mmCIF file of C-alpha atoms in Angstrom:
data_model
loop_
_atom_site.group_PDB
_atom_site.id
_atom_site.type_symbol
_atom_site.label_atom_id
_atom_site.label_comp_id
_atom_site.label_asym_id
_atom_site.label_seq_id
_atom_site.Cartn_x
_atom_site.Cartn_y
_atom_site.Cartn_z
ATOM 1 C CA MET A 1 0.000 0.000 0.000
ATOM 2 C CA GLY A 2 2.483 2.555 -1.089
ATOM 3 C CA LEU A 3 -0.070 4.985 -2.513
ATOM 4 C CA PHE A 4 -1.446 7.641 -0.188
ATOM 5 C CA PHE A 5 -3.806 10.557 -0.576
ATOM 6 C CA GLY A 6 -2.577 14.005 0.335
ATOM 7 C CA LYS A 7 -3.027 15.687 3.674
ATOM 8 C CA GLY A 8 -5.184 13.015 5.376
ATOM 9 C CA LYS A 9 -2.810 10.183 4.431
ATOM 10 C CA THR A 10 -5.708 7.905 3.497
ATOM 11 C CA ALA A 11 -4.446 4.487 2.452
ATOM 12 C CA PRO A 12 -5.996 2.828 -0.626
ATOM 13 C CA GLY A 13 -8.032 0.371 1.437
ATOM 14 C CA ARG A 14 -9.409 3.010 3.765
ATOM 15 C CA PRO A 15 -12.052 5.620 2.978
ATOM 16 C CA SER A 16 -11.488 9.148 4.179
ATOM 17 C CA GLY A 17 -12.659 9.950 7.674
ATOM 18 C CA ASP A 18 -14.159 13.286 6.679
ATOM 19 C CA TRP A 19 -15.099 13.279 2.987
ATOM 20 C CA PRO A 20 -18.855 13.033 2.370
ATOM 21 C CA TRP A 21 -20.410 9.885 0.926
ATOM 22 C CA THR A 22 -22.498 9.564 -2.215
ATOM 23 C CA LEU A 23 -24.512 6.429 -2.869
ATOM 24 C CA ASN A 24 -25.201 5.346 -6.443
ATOM 25 C CA VAL A 25 -27.808 2.607 -6.795
ATOM 26 C CA SER A 26 -28.048 1.506 -10.428
ATOM 27 C CA GLY A 27 -27.493 5.070 -11.627
ATOM 28 C CA ALA A 28 -29.738 6.804 -9.065
ATOM 29 C CA LEU A 29 -27.481 9.161 -7.094
ATOM 30 C CA ARG A 30 -28.146 9.885 -3.459
ATOM 31 C CA PRO A 31 -26.177 12.715 -1.839
ATOM 32 C CA ASP A 32 -25.515 10.681 1.306
ATOM 33 C CA SER A 33 -24.844 7.053 2.103
ATOM 34 C CA GLY A 34 -28.285 6.328 3.513
ATOM 35 C CA THR A 35 -28.569 3.961 6.428
ATOM 36 C CA TRP A 36 -26.521 0.816 6.792
ATOM 37 C CA GLU A 37 -29.717 -1.266 6.598
ATOM 38 C CA MET A 38 -30.625 0.388 3.286
ATOM 39 C CA ILE A 39 -27.189 -0.378 1.815
ATOM 40 C CA VAL A 40 -27.489 -4.049 2.795
ATOM 41 C CA SER A 41 -30.984 -4.162 1.320
ATOM 42 C CA GLU A 42 -29.735 -2.673 -1.967
ATOM 43 C CA LEU A 43 -26.824 -5.122 -2.095
ATOM 44 C CA ARG A 44 -29.289 -8.007 -1.704
ATOM 45 C CA LYS A 45 -31.328 -6.609 -4.633
ATOM 46 C CA LEU A 46 -28.445 -6.719 -7.123
ATOM 47 C CA ASP A 47 -29.847 -8.479 -10.192
ATOM 48 C CA PRO A 48 -27.659 -10.642 -12.450
ATOM 49 C CA GLU A 49 -30.165 -10.229 -15.298
ATOM 50 C CA ASP A 50 -29.990 -6.429 -15.263
ATOM 51 C CA PRO A 51 -26.822 -4.941 -16.825
ATOM 52 C CA ASP A 52 -27.499 -1.687 -14.950
ATOM 53 C CA SER A 53 -27.741 -3.268 -11.489
ATOM 54 C CA PHE A 54 -24.885 -2.042 -9.290
ATOM 55 C CA LEU A 55 -24.143 -0.226 -6.046
ATOM 56 C CA ILE A 56 -21.358 2.318 -5.526
ATOM 57 C CA LEU A 57 -20.435 3.982 -2.247
ATOM 58 C CA GLU A 58 -18.152 6.877 -3.193
ATOM 59 C CA GLN A 59 -16.317 9.783 -1.619
ATOM 60 C CA ARG A 60 -14.765 12.873 -3.196
ATOM 61 C CA ASP A 61 -12.562 15.379 -1.483
ATOM 62 C CA PRO A 62 -14.653 18.590 -1.332
ATOM 63 C CA ARG A 63 -11.468 20.634 -1.845
ATOM 64 C CA ASN A 64 -10.147 18.632 -4.803
ATOM 65 C CA SER A 65 -12.420 16.371 -6.862
ATOM 66 C CA GLN A 66 -9.356 14.546 -8.237
ATOM 67 C CA ASN A 67 -9.091 12.876 -4.814
ATOM 68 C CA TYR A 68 -11.660 10.116 -4.449
ATOM 69 C CA TRP A 69 -12.319 6.676 -2.985
ATOM 70 C CA PHE A 70 -15.047 4.146 -3.799
ATOM 71 C CA ILE A 71 -16.298 0.624 -3.284
ATOM 72 C CA GLN A 72 -18.731 -0.927 -5.724
ATOM 73 C CA SER A 73 -20.389 -4.235 -6.450
ATOM 74 C CA ALA A 74 -22.426 -5.932 -9.166
ATOM 75 C CA VAL A 75 -23.236 -9.488 -10.187
ATOM 76 C CA ASN A 76 -21.107 -10.881 -13.013
ATOM 77 C CA ARG A 77 -23.203 -11.552 -16.101
ATOM 78 C CA ALA A 78 -20.383 -13.210 -18.079
ATOM 79 C CA GLY A 79 -16.728 -14.123 -17.815
ATOM 80 C CA PRO A 80 -15.167 -16.904 -15.805
ATOM 81 C CA ARG A 81 -17.561 -16.528 -12.850
ATOM 82 C CA PRO A 82 -21.095 -15.670 -14.017
ATOM 83 C CA GLY A 83 -23.464 -15.240 -11.091
ATOM 84 C CA TRP A 84 -20.662 -14.329 -8.694
ATOM 85 C CA TYR A 85 -20.383 -10.860 -7.160
ATOM 86 C CA THR A 86 -17.516 -8.546 -8.031
ATOM 87 C CA VAL A 87 -16.327 -6.115 -5.381
ATOM 88 C CA GLU A 88 -14.111 -3.278 -6.596
ATOM 89 C CA VAL A 89 -12.254 -0.688 -4.563
ATOM 90 C CA GLY A 90 -10.758 2.302 -6.342
ATOM 91 C CA TRP A 91 -9.082 5.570 -5.480
ATOM 92 C CA GLY A 92 -7.435 8.549 -7.048
ATOM 93 C CA SER A 93 -5.178 11.341 -5.949
ATOM 94 C CA GLN A 94 -2.516 13.616 -7.376
ATOM 95 C CA ARG A 95 -0.105 10.730 -6.860
ATOM 96 C CA GLY A 96 -2.071 8.336 -9.037
ATOM 97 C CA THR A 97 -5.013 5.995 -9.202
ATOM 98 C CA GLY A 98 -5.668 2.425 -8.204
ATOM 99 C CA LEU A 99 -8.270 -0.268 -8.688
ATOM 100 C CA ARG A 100 -8.558 -3.640 -6.969
ATOM 101 C CA ASP A 101 -11.219 -6.294 -7.509
ATOM 102 C CA LEU A 102 -12.364 -9.561 -6.021
ATOM 103 C CA ASP A 103 -15.017 -12.061 -7.090
ATOM 104 C CA VAL A 104 -17.007 -13.789 -4.351
ATOM 105 C CA GLN A 105 -19.874 -16.261 -4.583
ATOM 106 C CA THR A 106 -22.467 -14.677 -2.323
ATOM 107 C CA VAL A 107 -23.757 -11.297 -1.236
ATOM 108 C CA GLU A 108 -22.960 -12.363 2.334
ATOM 109 C CA GLU A 109 -19.279 -12.213 1.353
ATOM 110 C CA VAL A 110 -19.749 -8.733 -0.156
ATOM 111 C CA ILE A 111 -21.412 -7.177 2.881
ATOM 112 C CA PRO A 112 -18.360 -7.101 5.234
ATOM 113 C CA PHE A 113 -16.339 -5.091 2.696
ATOM 114 C CA PHE A 114 -19.102 -2.488 2.446
ATOM 115 C CA GLN A 115 -19.580 -2.502 6.218
ATOM 116 C CA ALA A 116 -15.902 -1.682 6.772
ATOM 117 C CA ALA A 117 -16.099 1.138 4.221
ATOM 118 C CA TYR A 118 -19.384 2.494 5.605
ATOM 119 C CA ASN A 119 -17.801 2.611 9.065
ATOM 120 C CA ARG A 120 -14.730 4.340 7.538
ATOM 121 C CA LYS A 121 -12.450 1.457 8.454
ATOM 122 C CA ALA A 122 -9.804 -0.196 6.293
ATOM 123 C CA VAL A 123 -11.092 -2.636 3.689
ATOM 124 C CA ASP A 124 -8.878 -5.729 3.604
ATOM 125 C CA LEU A 125 -7.557 -5.794 0.035
ATOM 126 C CA SER A 126 -5.206 -8.747 0.565
ATOM 127 C CA GLY A 127 -7.241 -11.133 -1.635
ATOM 128 C CA PHE A 128 -7.988 -8.540 -4.303
ATOM 129 C CA THR A 129 -6.379 -8.424 -7.751
ATOM 130 C CA ASP A 130 -4.680 -5.228 -8.877
ATOM 131 C CA ARG A 131 -6.565 -3.909 -11.924
ATOM 132 C CA SER A 132 -5.011 -0.441 -11.881
ATOM 133 C CA GLY A 133 -3.744 -0.951 -15.430
ATOM 134 C CA LEU A 134 -7.363 -0.827 -16.658
ATOM 135 C CA LEU A 135 -7.641 2.800 -15.580
ATOM 136 C CA GLY A 136 -5.404 4.018 -18.385
#
């Protein structure tokens, strides 16, 4: 974890302690994260038949929109693990960007990653694959 955000020294696996949350549920933006119960409910509603079914919990630095952190999930419709859930964690700062992903079989495996993020704790990225090269 050599990449850090600026002043707050936020590590890639940890959301910022003071940046506001935005919740994106299948393209519907909400200016806050909602309640934890609502996030779990929306994760359970992810639909493998709907290509626009996803959930993103995102933060942007109010002083510099180039600094951001997010966690997102959707159900794989194709690829090596159709029907599995993908969890992605991404971040950006003046020092660069990063993207990690992990496929898990059940929504129950997704929930702890979102719970850590929602509580502004570190998300354990040790099993994730580095996909930063996809960011261009």
